[in-house]
Structures are given as C-alpha cells and as structure tokens.
Amino acid sequence: MSYLSDRLAAYHITDKENTFKAENDEGRVISTWRFFTETDKGDIQINYLCPNGTVAWYNHGNVQTRDFCRVRYADPEKHGGHKYFQEKGTEMTPFNTPEVIEAYRKKKELKTLYVVEGEFKAFTLSMNGVPTIGIGGIYNFKDTTKSKMHPDIIDVIQKLKVQNVVLIFDRDCLEIKWEEGKDLSKRLNNFYVALNVFNELLKPYDVQLYFSHVSSKCRQKGIDDVLLEKTNDAMTVLNELQSFTSGMPNRFYIDTYQVTGMSSYRLKQIFGLANVQNFYDLFQKELQNHDFVYNGITYYIDENGKPVRSWQGAEKHYIRVGTEYYKTIVEKAPNGQTELNLVQWSADTIKNDYSNPKEFIRQIPKFDAFTNIPENDPNLYRQTVYSEKDGYRSVLYNRYCPVSHEPKAGEWRTIDMLLHHIFDYPTLKGQTCYNMALDYLQMIYLHPTQHLPILCLVSREQATGKTTFLNLLRAIFKENMRILDSERISSKFNGSWAGKLIIGVDESFIDTDKPTVVNRLKMIATNSSIPIEKKGKEAGEVPNFAKLIMCSNDETNFLKIEIEDTRYWIIRVKGIDPDKRDPHMAERMEAEIPAFLWYLKHRTMFYAERTRLWFDSDDYATEALKKIQERTGNVLWQNLCTVIRQQFEFQLKPQIRLDVKTIQDLLELNKCKSVESRKIHYILEDHNYKTQGVREFYFRRGFDPGLEDKGKGRVYEFDYTDFFTPAEWQELNAKQPEQ
C-alpha cells in the first residue's frame, strides 16, 4: 500500500468523501477534484479549493495559472526533517473542507466556524459534520500583508453570517518537556501569541472567538486522533466541542475558553505566562525540583516550594553603561550610616563569580550613557530615561537616586522644633530666617535644579543640632546627599559627590591659603555643570544642581568670604538646652518626614524669586556673615586701604595720586610681597576706581618730608572721604606736626 492509501485508510476517508464535484448553477457537474492525491514520488498532494468550490490559484510569474497545493512528505527524514513542501513564493491559503464549501455554495448560514491546524484534522471534523477550515500552521490565518485575516476566512464569516469562531489547538499547546537550559516558555508563548493575534484580527467583525484544545485528561494529541480512536464515544467528543457556549462541568476530551472579552492577563494565565509563579503552578509536576528557564531567566525551587531566580536577583546589582560594567555597593560609614555607591566592575570578575555567566551577563540591564535628572516625587521618578532626537534613541541610566517617601498629611512637631531652633536667627533686616528655611527646603524638594545660597551653620557651642539637621536632610533625600569633611571637599577627586543634590560639609574649615577650594565652593553654588574627576579616570563634566551646607565650630574664620560675596547665608546656632535634648530625636523626625514633605508640597512660598539664587542677598544677610567678612574679607583690599591711608597721613592732602607700580612698592614695605599688578587693577576697578591717564604724582615713605619721592605713570586718584570719616580726618590734621 502507498503512503496515501495508508493515510486515507487511517482517517476512514473513502474515495467518495475524498472527491469533490464542482457543479454549475443548474446543478450539473462541470469538474471533479480530489482533496488528497498521490505524487509521482509517493508523497501526498493536498489540493486546495476556494470557499465556492473552485480551484485555489496562485501567481506563477505574472500569470495566475497554477493550482495551489501542499505536499506531505512520506519520509520527512529525506527532506531534512521537513514534513511539508509548497511552491516557493506562494502564500499560505486556508484549506476549505467539504462542509464549508457545501454551506457556501448553498448560501447556508453557519452559526459556528471551526479553524484547526492541519488539513487532515480539518477534513476529519468536516466528515463528522463540523464546518472547519484548516490552516498550515498556527500563524497561517493572515493575508499576504500579515496585518489582516485571510480574505477566504473573512469571506466565509461574512457571507455565511458566522456568529462564533473556534480556534482549535492540539493537547500539547499547554504542555512542556523539561530540558536543562531550554526556555520552556517560548513554545507556550508561540501559541499564546497566535491566539492573541487571531483574536485581534477578528475584532473588526461581529463574532465571538473561542479557544479549544484537546484536554490534558485525554492521552490523544489532536482532535483527529480523538475522533479516530474514540469512535464509540465520538458523539460525546463532538458534543463537548460544539457545546462551548453553555459549558460542560464534566468535560473529558475538550477544554474550551471564551476569548472575546477576556483580558490579556487571563489569556496569559491559561498558558502559564502571566508570571513565573503562574507557570510553576501550572507545570509543577513536569518541573519537579529542576532548575528551569522561564522567559529567559533561570529559576530554582526554594525550601518553601516557590520559584526563585537562581542568582537571587544578583544581576540587579549590576548595570552596563556604554561598554563598562558597574556594581551597586552598600558602603557603611564609621557612624553606621549606609549609602549606595556605583563602582566600576570588570566583566571577567562577573563571569568568575556566577554560574552560567553568559546568561547572567545577558540579564544585566544595559544603558547607552549616564544622565542625572533629579526628581523627588516617587510617582514621577524614572531610573531609566529614554532620549530621542533626529530618529536616534538612547537608553540612559539616571544617577539620581529615588526618594521613596510618599507625602502624607500629618504632624511634624519634632522637625519644626529643630527648624525653629536653628533658623530663629535674625537677619540684618530684623526678620528671623525660619520662613526662608522653609522656602529653602521647599525649593530643594520641589525644584531640585534651582541654585540656592550656600548655607553655613556656625557655633562654638556643642550640641547645637547642626549635624542633626544634616542627618535629617540625608534621611529625606537618601543617597542624593553626601556628608563630607573639609579634606574631601578640598580634594580634587570629587567623583563621590559631584552631581549630588546636597553636599553637607561637617566640621568645616577651609584653608584660606587655598583659593582654589574657595573658588570650588562658589562654582558648586552657581554653575550649571562642574568638572568630575576620579582616580585613574579621565576628567569629565556633570550637570550640577548641588546645594552646599557647611557646619563649623569656628564662628568667624572657618571660611574666607569677601565683602562683596553674596552667596553665603550664615547662621549662628545656639546650643540646645540640656533639659530639651531628645536621644530619640532622629527616629521621631524620620517618622515625620512624609508629613513634612506633604506640608512643603502644599505650602505657598514666602519669598518670590529675585536672583539666580532665588533669594535677594539682603534677605539672608546676617550679623554672623558680617563678622566673617570683616575678619576674612579681601585681604588685598584691606592692605590697599592701609597703604593709601598711610599716604593721606603722610601727605595730609585731600586727594592723592598713585600708580600701580608705586602701590606694589608700598605694599612690599608693609610686608605684603609679590602682589601681581593685574590683581591691584582688578580690585581697584571693583571698587569703582578708574585710571586717570599718565600723570606726575608724589608719595612718601614716612612722615619725614625728606622721604618724599616723585613718580610718573598711569595713576589712580583717591579722595580722603573714601578712607576717613570727617572726625578722623579732622583729628588727623590736628595731630600732625608742622612740616
């Protein structure tokens, strides 16, 4: 017997059932076709007909001349394991069975249309009175564009007024076979996607979609196997298949689900694809206690019988940015405070540390570059940022850390007590700094990119709350704040704090002999970007929105602040009364953070925007600032004032003239050496003095008239009123000896 004869016999397909007679409108037979014929090589040729019973054609070149067919190989091994063949360049066509063709020709309405993978399955159902269309693969229901349902299927649905469509899969559509390293979700996902796409393509048409498959209770694989082997129970099988609308509690052969109206999540649950727990619950028997791969990730079963990623989430500790790998490290300071830090890590080290390293590295999140976008609202914060321009798209890793606090209305008495204690300090205008402190904190929270004054808390006393205030901000803003000492803020290596929201410097003392450090503080306060330098790395640049907060026990000399510098907000903090100290203050304040943030989110700003640092410098000028400026203000200007006053005292003239070279010489006489001429020019011009052109002038090196010298050069002219009060000038003239 031939392969064709064997298959027809196995399916109980007689020659009469295999034969289709095409008739004209008068009922006269005009042609005869067989659905299954034998090729000259002994394979089975499956012939396709259109819904109206005519031969299905396909284009051969520019002419539509060939009948469409597929070949089922008798020996797939001879053809590289392929079971089917169809002419190259042809598109898949639905296989219309006699039951469908007959209904179409007679314009008979079909309440339900069945679609199944495989021509013999479809033919078997048709022989049992079930109107079925066969498809050559689980995705082969689409048209040539792959975006719409095949027109033959739509033609049948519309002309025969189909109400229900049932897509039938084999029993193994919901089965897995464990293999080490094999992704067990892929095959299931293929069936899910096919069903989901089928559902989407049917939505434009007024039909209900159902999904049926051979039940796992049944040992047969396909619907054809069930009907052929359960001939004595065929009526029960067909009844289960066709009774999907009302449901049958004691089903054995067929399971059916209504897909129309079903959520995507529920549809995924059917295939075990909703999540890994859903997958494990569905296939626990097959998985036993093996490690398994689901959706590209390896899991093991823990002692509680739960699937757990085999690396226990270790891959989340790593990221790849560009071509470099980084690991998140939990660092612990001597005071017990912990913070997260991103440290560069080598790929070789990662490979050595984990089993299945190739898969582990594949799971590490990958980014094109770093970015730094501050956002303190946990609902708006994004760790992964997408950037697009001119058709290019980049995935960026946001170095700004999430702030997890959810604002919630409530009391924040402990925080308020600390703020009043620190900021009930008067400004030179006579107002306290409390409202400005609330504005300052509100700006940091809601508008983190706004530059603000450098806040300095100073006090000789102990137990003032300065460090407690820094720790409160650290508790609010988490890893977005760094608390440093003077040495670290003075170091050129700033990789640990550059780009942070708040930089706290505790126990501050900035060496006034290092102007670069003072300039760095000014740069942090006002520049939109700052250089970043790490050991062993090339210097770069990062966005800067840092708020600088300095705490010091030195009230007058911890930092050099020039008279004209308006960046600093200095507050002298008094000590906390011993009977008011609370050892649990930090814990109480941390519990109040959500309520405090809710207040900041809803309050109205007290001060309007006035400068690039938001506040007008007059509003935060304090006596503490004035003392530091008087003590540490511009030393060169102070020395200039000294030598100019001396010339007035020596010469007793209301106006004097001096050039820069002479000023340099006079400064050197006063033990102020190596002052560059350009610096003298700059500071005089800063104080509104202008050169008067080349002039002759006189100057003295002492009170003795014999010490008078004559000079000539580009002079600056000085008036005594800028350096003496009227009383001082009068007293000076009265005391001078006659010359």
XYZ file of C-alpha atoms in Angstrom:
739
model
C 0.000 0.000 0.000
C 1.071 3.575 -0.670
C 1.542 6.326 1.860
C -1.656 7.977 0.566
C -3.668 4.780 0.892
C -2.433 4.264 4.428
C -3.372 7.783 5.480
C -6.797 7.702 3.843
C -7.488 4.340 5.458
C -6.333 5.572 8.851
C -8.697 8.541 8.581
C -11.537 6.410 7.153
C -11.649 8.676 4.120
C -13.386 6.879 1.278
C -12.918 7.746 -2.371
C -16.377 9.301 -2.354
C -15.519 11.526 0.612
C -12.188 12.440 -0.969
C -13.896 13.521 -4.196
C -15.412 16.926 -4.787
C -17.694 17.571 -7.728
C -17.923 21.146 -8.892
C -21.405 21.994 -10.177
C -22.785 24.951 -12.071
C -25.879 26.911 -11.062
C -28.122 24.294 -12.701
C -26.547 21.532 -10.616
C -24.613 19.975 -13.482
C -21.165 18.616 -12.619
C -18.562 20.584 -14.539
C -15.384 19.221 -12.920
C -14.248 16.688 -10.349
C -11.438 17.146 -7.839
C -9.831 15.066 -5.134
C -8.612 16.709 -1.978
C -5.771 14.224 -1.485
C -3.824 12.684 -4.375
C -0.527 10.867 -4.798
C 2.556 12.453 -6.350
C 4.880 10.580 -8.677
C 7.305 10.269 -5.735
C 4.750 8.611 -3.485
C 4.038 11.676 -1.338
C 0.589 13.122 -0.662
C -0.504 16.176 -2.626
C -3.084 18.231 -0.734
C -5.249 20.192 -3.160
C -6.844 23.459 -2.088
C -10.249 24.790 -3.124
C -11.776 28.212 -2.623
C -14.907 28.537 -0.457
C -17.073 28.450 -3.610
C -15.559 25.129 -4.717
C -13.305 26.431 -7.465
C -9.618 25.637 -7.575
C -7.368 27.851 -5.465
C -4.821 29.510 -7.736
C -1.561 31.297 -7.204
C 0.519 33.580 -9.385
C 3.297 31.978 -11.386
C 5.314 34.901 -12.671
C 2.834 37.465 -13.968
C 0.148 34.913 -14.829
C -2.342 33.278 -12.434
C -2.056 29.768 -13.843
C -1.118 27.305 -11.129
C -3.380 25.428 -8.726
C -2.335 25.873 -5.117
C -1.355 22.716 -3.249
C 0.902 21.452 -0.500
C 2.823 18.189 -0.377
C 3.024 15.965 2.710
C 6.252 14.008 2.548
C 6.073 10.271 3.121
C 9.585 10.303 4.595
C 10.464 13.649 6.194
C 13.963 12.400 7.036
C 14.850 12.526 3.347
C 13.929 16.206 3.307
C 15.896 17.442 6.296
C 13.096 16.706 8.744
C 10.593 18.892 6.901
C 7.111 17.372 6.726
C 5.593 19.694 4.123
C 6.514 21.402 0.882
C 4.844 24.145 -1.104
C 5.961 26.041 -4.174
C 8.494 28.781 -3.458
C 6.995 32.271 -3.413
C 3.448 31.120 -2.644
C 1.499 32.379 0.332
C -0.394 30.135 2.724
C -4.053 29.610 1.849
C -6.838 28.313 4.112
C -7.896 24.715 3.436
C -11.665 24.770 2.843
C -13.315 21.470 3.713
C -16.415 19.953 2.016
C -18.674 21.032 4.891
C -17.656 24.708 4.440
C -17.770 24.592 0.629
C -21.223 22.991 0.657
C -22.584 25.648 3.032
C -21.009 28.419 0.965
C -22.432 27.108 -2.343
C -25.908 26.740 -0.852
C -25.640 30.091 0.994
C -26.391 28.221 4.209
C -25.813 30.229 7.376
C -23.221 28.832 9.775
C -23.623 29.652 13.433
C -20.129 28.394 14.233
C -16.979 28.074 12.134
C -14.027 25.977 13.353
C -10.395 26.624 12.473
C -7.728 23.995 13.134
C -4.068 23.496 12.243
C -3.656 20.718 9.679
C -5.611 19.654 6.594
C -6.337 16.092 7.784
C -7.636 17.371 11.123
C -9.928 19.797 9.321
C -11.114 17.070 6.923
C -11.841 14.674 9.812
C -14.001 17.282 11.535
C -15.789 18.014 8.270
C -16.608 14.306 7.820
C -18.229 14.489 11.271
C -20.427 17.385 10.189
C -18.290 20.159 11.706
C -17.730 23.123 9.293
C -13.967 23.576 9.527
C -11.188 25.487 7.797
C -7.670 24.083 8.011
C -4.527 26.220 8.299
C -0.985 25.115 7.514
C 0.484 26.470 10.773
C -0.671 28.233 13.922
C 0.065 31.640 12.338
C -1.194 30.866 8.819
C -4.542 32.614 9.067
C -3.222 36.003 7.861
C -3.356 37.596 4.428
C -0.288 38.428 2.355
C 0.296 41.682 4.281
C 0.379 39.783 7.602
C -1.801 42.521 9.068
C -5.303 41.221 8.299
C -7.231 37.967 8.443
C -7.041 35.964 5.207
C -9.834 37.088 2.837
C -11.148 33.494 2.395
C -11.836 33.267 6.138
C -13.467 36.708 6.190
C -15.494 35.796 3.093
C -16.905 32.725 4.839
C -17.621 34.637 8.061
C -19.459 37.459 6.326
C -21.399 35.575 3.639
C -22.454 32.701 5.904
C -23.233 35.060 8.804
C -20.969 33.226 11.227
C -21.580 34.138 14.872
C -18.865 32.092 16.592
C -15.344 31.133 15.562
C -13.483 28.360 17.397
C -9.697 28.065 17.072
C -8.570 24.525 17.929
C -5.059 23.558 19.074
C -3.584 20.177 19.962
C -3.268 18.997 23.548
C 0.457 19.843 23.635
C -0.238 23.576 23.213
C -0.342 23.584 27.022
C 2.438 21.087 27.660
C 6.129 21.406 28.387
C 9.010 18.967 28.398
C 11.807 19.921 30.753
C 15.292 20.221 29.307
C 18.274 21.773 31.030
C 18.878 25.320 29.804
C 15.846 25.307 27.495
C 13.462 28.243 27.755
C 10.209 26.421 28.498
C 8.054 29.480 27.931
C 8.951 30.007 24.266
C 6.727 27.319 22.755
C 3.830 28.258 25.031
C 4.319 31.867 24.031
C 4.071 30.932 20.347
C 0.587 29.513 20.913
C -0.425 32.457 23.099
C 0.739 34.995 20.503
C -1.017 33.099 17.695
C -4.282 33.075 19.642
C -3.908 36.714 20.651
C -3.202 37.825 17.055
C -6.124 35.738 15.777
C -8.322 37.495 18.328
C -7.077 40.965 17.304
C -7.658 40.287 13.598
C -11.229 39.134 14.287
C -12.180 42.235 16.283
C -13.441 44.242 13.275
C -16.066 41.539 12.675
C -19.085 40.861 14.832
C -18.142 37.359 16.000
C -17.329 35.638 19.270
C -13.976 33.848 19.469
C -13.462 30.636 21.430
C -10.302 28.661 22.013
C -10.468 24.859 22.301
C -7.786 22.257 22.814
C -7.658 18.541 23.497
C -7.847 18.101 27.262
C -4.834 17.025 29.303
C -7.070 14.250 30.690
C -7.034 12.683 27.263
C -3.937 10.824 26.023
C -4.612 11.650 22.348
C -2.768 14.649 20.909
C -5.002 16.114 18.188
C -8.746 16.350 17.667
C -8.402 13.925 14.735
C -6.712 11.357 16.991
C -9.542 11.636 19.498
C -12.280 11.146 16.882
C -10.478 8.242 15.197
C -9.618 6.377 18.389
C -12.811 7.120 20.299
C -15.260 6.085 17.592
C -17.647 4.665 20.166
C -17.575 7.939 22.035
C -17.488 10.257 19.014
C -20.830 11.825 19.878
C -19.518 12.828 23.308
C -16.391 14.330 21.748
C -18.429 16.324 19.234
C -20.875 17.365 21.913
C -18.035 18.762 24.058
C -16.571 20.522 21.035
C -19.877 22.082 19.988
C -21.275 22.884 23.433
C -18.786 25.582 24.297
C -21.345 28.305 24.862
C -23.152 26.739 27.791
C -20.146 24.974 29.313
C -19.904 21.385 30.481
C -18.723 20.669 34.039
C -17.634 17.075 33.319
C -15.552 17.587 30.199
C -13.017 14.901 29.415
C -11.973 15.370 25.813
C -12.146 19.076 25.016
C -11.431 22.222 27.069
C -12.871 25.484 25.756
C -12.432 29.160 26.724
C -14.278 32.226 25.535
C -11.547 34.571 24.310
C -13.743 37.517 23.317
C -13.867 39.866 26.299
C -11.064 38.026 28.103
C -8.241 40.164 29.490
C -4.719 39.706 28.190
C -3.616 38.715 31.698
C -6.218 35.961 31.936
C -5.270 34.695 28.492
C -1.642 34.537 29.596
C -2.684 32.646 32.721
C -4.154 29.871 30.574
C -0.719 29.287 29.044
C 1.192 29.826 32.299
C 2.658 33.075 31.014
C 1.201 35.618 33.457
C 4.272 35.307 35.698
C 6.732 32.690 36.865
C 4.521 31.600 39.774
C 1.621 31.026 37.380
C 3.961 28.985 35.153
C 5.217 26.899 38.081
C 1.720 26.276 39.457
C 0.587 25.009 36.055
C 3.583 22.762 35.348
C 4.803 21.796 38.817
C 4.507 18.079 38.052
C 6.660 18.320 34.920
C 9.226 20.612 36.552
C 9.581 18.608 39.764
C 12.542 20.224 41.563
C 14.630 21.011 38.484
C 16.072 24.443 37.851
C 14.229 25.780 34.820
C 14.389 28.656 32.349
C 11.307 30.844 32.051
C 11.214 33.926 29.857
C 14.990 33.887 29.539
C 15.623 33.702 33.296
C 16.750 30.658 35.280
C 14.823 29.782 38.451
C 15.207 27.245 41.225
C 12.623 25.992 43.729
C 13.318 27.204 47.263
C 12.534 25.447 50.536
C 9.024 26.903 50.507
C 8.277 25.468 47.084
C 8.474 28.864 45.388
C 10.331 29.611 42.145
C 13.231 31.968 42.779
C 15.636 33.427 40.248
C 18.708 31.272 40.515
C 21.024 34.251 41.091
C 18.643 35.542 43.751
C 18.429 38.875 41.963
C 22.195 39.362 41.928
C 22.080 40.589 38.334
C 20.141 43.620 39.569
C 23.271 44.720 41.440
C 24.953 45.352 38.106
C 24.422 47.616 35.125
C 26.299 48.105 31.900
C 26.671 51.705 30.753
C 28.237 52.027 27.339
C 30.923 49.347 27.363
C 31.627 49.427 31.113
C 30.047 47.373 33.910
C 29.159 48.792 37.330
C 28.090 47.223 40.611
C 25.969 48.835 43.318
C 27.865 48.640 46.600
C 26.394 49.274 50.058
C 29.009 51.335 51.879
C 28.957 51.757 55.642
C 30.473 54.768 57.371
C 32.052 54.634 60.874
C 28.920 56.287 62.256
C 26.843 53.352 60.988
C 25.267 55.295 58.145
C 24.910 53.318 54.913
C 24.736 54.589 51.367
C 24.702 53.104 47.877
C 27.594 53.723 45.551
C 28.064 52.682 41.930
C 31.521 51.167 41.430
C 33.086 50.066 38.161
C 33.330 46.261 37.876
C 35.090 44.117 35.296
C 33.218 41.678 33.054
C 35.800 38.967 33.820
C 35.124 39.244 37.547
C 31.390 38.879 36.944
C 31.967 35.791 34.796
C 34.126 34.219 37.502
C 31.578 34.915 40.237
C 28.450 33.339 38.718
C 27.457 30.054 37.157
C 26.051 30.257 33.640
C 27.890 33.585 33.205
C 26.758 34.169 29.633
C 23.107 34.081 30.691
C 23.846 36.100 33.834
C 25.509 38.902 31.853
C 22.638 38.816 29.362
C 20.258 39.650 32.227
C 22.268 42.699 33.371
C 20.383 45.900 32.425
C 22.159 47.812 29.667
C 22.286 51.572 29.073
C 23.948 53.811 26.500
C 25.128 56.515 28.894
C 24.600 58.148 32.289
C 22.300 61.082 32.938
C 21.409 62.972 36.105
C 17.800 64.131 36.275
C 16.617 64.991 39.798
C 13.032 64.067 40.664
C 11.875 63.673 44.281
C 8.300 62.568 43.553
C 8.375 58.727 43.614
C 5.479 58.635 41.151
C 7.370 60.716 38.574
C 10.886 59.419 39.148
C 12.436 57.289 36.393
C 15.682 55.309 36.775
C 15.645 54.545 33.050
C 15.396 57.590 30.813
C 14.765 57.465 27.070
C 16.193 60.210 24.881
C 15.279 60.709 21.214
C 16.461 63.107 18.518
C 16.566 63.019 14.709
C 15.484 59.393 14.620
C 18.085 58.285 17.184
C 17.061 56.781 20.511
C 19.223 56.235 23.584
C 18.588 54.475 26.876
C 20.121 56.412 29.777
C 20.772 55.443 33.393
C 19.656 58.143 35.807
C 22.290 58.514 38.530
C 19.834 60.446 40.665
C 18.574 58.037 43.311
C 14.852 57.547 44.019
C 13.337 59.290 47.046
C 10.837 56.775 48.366
C 8.860 58.918 50.819
C 5.162 59.249 49.973
C 3.899 62.625 51.287
C 1.018 62.236 53.711
C -0.790 64.846 55.792
C 0.153 64.739 59.457
C 2.141 66.377 62.244
C 5.852 67.168 62.144
C 6.431 68.775 65.527
C 9.929 67.400 66.091
C 11.170 68.637 62.715
C 9.521 72.008 63.316
C 11.191 72.280 66.711
C 14.621 71.701 65.139
C 13.957 74.219 62.347
C 12.841 76.872 64.825
C 15.875 76.199 66.996
C 18.307 76.677 64.091
C 16.563 79.285 61.957
C 15.010 81.610 64.540
C 18.158 83.667 63.974
C 17.657 87.294 62.908
C 18.747 88.805 59.619
C 20.079 92.342 59.381
C 16.525 93.326 58.410
C 15.286 92.103 61.789
C 13.342 89.083 60.467
C 14.052 85.502 61.521
C 15.362 83.003 58.974
C 12.567 80.479 59.664
C 10.369 81.252 56.626
C 13.399 81.371 54.377
C 14.448 77.960 55.719
C 11.066 76.507 54.759
C 11.350 78.113 51.307
C 14.884 76.753 51.004
C 13.786 73.183 51.807
C 10.698 73.501 49.608
C 12.847 74.539 46.656
C 15.177 71.576 47.180
C 12.219 69.176 47.295
C 10.006 70.536 44.510
C 12.515 72.350 42.286
C 15.793 70.485 42.807
C 17.645 72.134 39.904
C 17.276 75.650 41.368
C 20.574 77.053 42.672
C 20.416 78.371 46.241
C 22.726 80.258 48.631
C 25.481 78.395 50.482
C 24.007 77.714 53.916
C 26.526 77.837 56.770
C 25.620 76.847 60.335
C 28.281 78.009 62.787
C 28.657 77.791 66.551
C 31.389 77.447 69.171
C 28.937 75.613 71.404
C 28.374 71.868 71.497
C 25.048 70.023 70.943
C 23.576 72.699 68.689
C 21.679 70.466 66.228
C 23.859 71.289 63.199
C 24.769 67.669 62.472
C 21.226 66.581 63.328
C 19.969 68.914 60.601
C 22.362 67.355 58.073
C 21.213 63.883 59.081
C 17.573 64.919 58.651
C 18.252 66.012 55.080
C 20.141 62.757 54.493
C 17.108 60.810 55.727
C 14.846 62.751 53.348
C 16.957 62.751 50.200
C 18.780 59.445 50.731
C 21.826 58.830 48.519
C 21.276 62.158 46.760
C 23.096 63.802 49.660
C 26.725 63.358 50.648
C 28.121 64.427 54.022
C 31.836 65.166 53.726
C 34.645 66.556 55.823
C 36.824 69.503 54.840
C 39.531 67.236 53.447
C 37.191 65.506 50.985
C 35.615 68.726 49.748
C 39.152 70.104 49.268
C 40.368 67.079 47.294
C 40.487 67.333 43.503
C 38.900 63.872 43.277
C 35.194 64.604 43.532
C 33.651 61.509 41.922
C 31.845 60.515 45.132
C 29.865 63.746 45.400
C 29.805 65.525 42.034
C 26.245 65.571 40.739
C 24.613 65.144 44.161
C 21.613 67.223 45.222
C 23.015 68.269 48.609
C 26.618 68.374 49.779
C 26.962 68.688 53.530
C 30.376 69.605 54.946
C 30.585 68.854 58.663
C 33.176 70.422 60.971
C 34.201 72.739 58.141
C 37.444 74.646 57.980
C 38.587 75.787 54.548
C 42.253 76.779 54.328
C 42.267 80.409 53.187
C 45.685 79.849 51.630
C 43.995 77.584 49.070
C 41.889 79.926 46.925
C 41.095 77.051 44.541
C 38.970 75.434 47.253
C 37.056 78.647 47.918
C 36.506 79.038 44.192
C 35.239 75.456 44.041
C 32.597 76.254 46.651
C 31.462 79.245 44.610
C 31.353 77.095 41.479
C 29.246 74.436 43.222
C 26.773 77.084 44.319
C 26.223 78.706 40.934
C 27.484 76.685 37.949
C 25.094 74.545 35.906
C 27.838 71.967 35.390
C 31.073 71.120 37.172
C 34.151 69.038 36.346
C 34.233 65.493 37.728
C 37.492 63.724 38.385
C 38.040 60.172 39.645
C 41.294 58.426 40.406
C 42.653 56.731 37.320
C 39.910 58.187 35.101
C 39.790 60.981 32.597
C 38.169 64.142 33.883
C 34.676 64.858 32.616
C 31.738 67.119 33.346
C 28.384 66.510 35.042
C 25.226 68.607 35.473
C 25.339 70.494 38.761
C 22.414 71.492 40.951
C 24.091 70.983 44.323
C 23.031 72.816 47.460
C 26.034 73.344 49.719
C 25.513 73.220 53.502
C 28.514 73.807 55.754
C 28.691 73.311 59.503
C 31.571 74.625 61.618
C 32.596 75.237 65.217
C 34.561 78.315 64.084
C 32.199 81.281 64.015
C 34.461 83.845 62.373
C 37.323 82.230 60.495
C 36.231 78.859 59.037
C 35.969 80.313 55.537
C 37.247 83.337 53.678
C 34.277 85.421 52.484
C 34.925 88.628 50.583
C 32.909 91.727 51.367
C 31.145 91.731 48.003
C 30.369 87.976 48.002
C 26.604 87.429 48.317
C 26.473 83.645 48.022
C 26.618 82.885 51.744
C 23.784 82.546 54.252
C 25.445 82.378 57.666
C 23.518 81.430 60.788
C 24.929 81.265 64.293
C 23.277 78.369 66.087
C 22.904 78.317 69.843
C 23.221 75.183 71.944
C 20.172 73.096 72.814
C 19.202 73.319 76.473
C 20.236 70.093 78.226
C 16.715 69.511 79.547
C 15.307 69.728 75.981
C 17.678 67.239 74.364
C 15.956 64.137 72.979
C 18.034 60.965 72.407
C 15.291 59.668 70.080
C 15.009 62.867 68.059
C 16.367 61.298 64.853
C 13.833 58.452 64.931
C 10.960 60.844 65.638
C 11.943 63.138 62.767
C 12.306 60.250 60.325
C 8.763 59.137 61.148
C 7.547 62.698 60.468
C 9.181 63.016 57.031
C 6.040 62.083 54.982
C 4.010 64.727 56.848
C 6.737 67.351 56.459
C 7.025 66.696 52.724
C 3.246 66.919 52.373
C 3.427 70.352 54.027
C 6.244 71.501 51.721
C 4.309 70.264 48.707
C 1.216 72.295 49.571
C 2.544 75.486 51.235
C 2.945 78.810 49.395
C 6.449 80.231 49.037
C 7.128 83.154 51.369
C 9.804 84.794 49.177
C 9.418 85.490 45.461
C 12.243 84.811 43.027
C 14.704 87.719 42.967
C 18.125 86.456 41.828
C 19.785 83.442 40.259
C 19.987 82.031 43.811
C 16.239 82.764 44.147
C 16.535 84.973 47.254
C 17.690 88.585 47.475
C 21.000 88.581 49.367
C 19.708 91.368 51.639
C 17.036 88.969 52.904
C 19.586 86.487 54.246
C 22.389 88.865 55.273
C 23.126 88.303 58.968
C 25.426 89.580 61.689
C 27.275 86.250 61.539
C 28.054 86.844 57.846
C 29.207 90.389 58.575
C 31.647 89.191 61.244
C 33.211 86.609 58.945
C 33.527 89.139 56.127
C 35.165 91.658 58.436
C 37.581 89.028 59.684
C 38.381 87.196 56.467
C 37.222 89.562 53.713
C 39.518 90.503 50.866
C 42.951 90.772 52.479
C 44.423 92.565 49.471
C 41.789 95.294 49.667
C 42.453 95.671 53.375
C 46.180 96.005 52.683
C 45.489 98.514 49.891
C 43.382 100.578 52.253
C 46.246 100.525 54.763
C 48.892 101.903 52.368
C 46.503 104.505 50.906
C 45.531 105.697 54.385
C 49.242 105.950 55.190
C 49.798 108.233 52.185
C 46.977 110.507 53.353
C 48.532 110.544 56.832
C 51.998 111.280 55.426
C 50.940 113.946 52.915
C 47.831 115.453 54.573
C 46.350 116.192 51.154
C 42.606 115.713 50.469
C 43.419 113.936 47.178
C 46.413 111.829 46.272
C 47.543 110.013 43.150
C 49.401 106.706 42.883
C 50.253 104.358 40.062
C 50.178 100.565 40.389
C 53.979 100.154 40.448
C 54.232 102.539 43.407
C 51.380 100.746 45.174
C 53.287 97.448 44.728
C 56.386 99.011 46.331
C 54.374 100.418 49.238
C 52.688 97.058 49.808
C 56.096 95.395 49.915
C 57.237 97.938 52.550
C 54.219 96.743 54.556
C 55.401 93.119 54.214
C 52.809 92.264 51.581
C 55.025 90.776 48.891
C 54.587 89.509 45.337
C 51.226 91.105 44.611
C 50.569 90.993 40.867
C 49.792 94.340 39.227
C 46.726 92.895 37.473
C 45.203 91.970 40.837
C 45.656 95.545 42.030
C 43.977 96.807 38.859
C 41.083 94.349 39.289
C 40.353 95.191 42.901
C 40.568 98.945 42.386
C 38.189 98.718 39.448
C 35.869 96.505 41.531
C 35.718 99.434 43.968
C 34.914 101.885 41.167
C 38.359 103.482 40.780
C 39.413 104.344 37.227
C 42.864 105.209 35.853
C 43.287 108.933 35.131
C 45.944 108.677 32.433
C 49.650 109.422 32.754
C 50.308 111.996 35.491
C 53.065 113.123 37.816
C 52.486 112.372 41.487
C 54.205 112.473 44.868
C 54.375 109.870 47.603
C 56.198 109.428 50.889
C 57.777 106.510 52.712
C 57.187 108.151 56.095
C 56.251 111.393 57.862
C 59.635 112.980 57.158
C 59.339 115.326 54.126
C 62.778 114.148 53.123
C 61.288 110.762 52.343
C 59.091 112.221 49.600
C 59.559 110.872 46.087
C 58.231 111.879 42.715
C 56.743 109.482 40.213
C 55.049 109.429 36.826
C 52.639 106.888 35.358
C 49.008 105.890 34.859
C 47.544 106.971 38.148
C 44.501 106.256 40.249
C 43.125 109.210 42.183
C 41.905 108.741 45.761
C 39.829 111.079 47.934
C 40.235 111.138 51.711
C 36.460 110.831 52.189
C 36.652 107.216 50.988
C 39.100 106.286 53.745
C 38.335 108.573 56.712
C 35.279 109.828 58.462
C 35.136 113.655 58.829
C 36.023 113.326 62.513
C 39.001 111.066 61.751
C 40.291 113.486 59.113
C 39.905 116.474 61.418
C 41.679 114.656 64.244
C 44.480 113.562 61.892
C 45.138 117.103 60.711
C 45.127 118.401 64.293
C 47.752 115.850 65.428
C 50.205 116.172 62.545
C 53.405 118.177 63.272
C 54.203 121.160 61.170
C 56.019 120.232 58.011
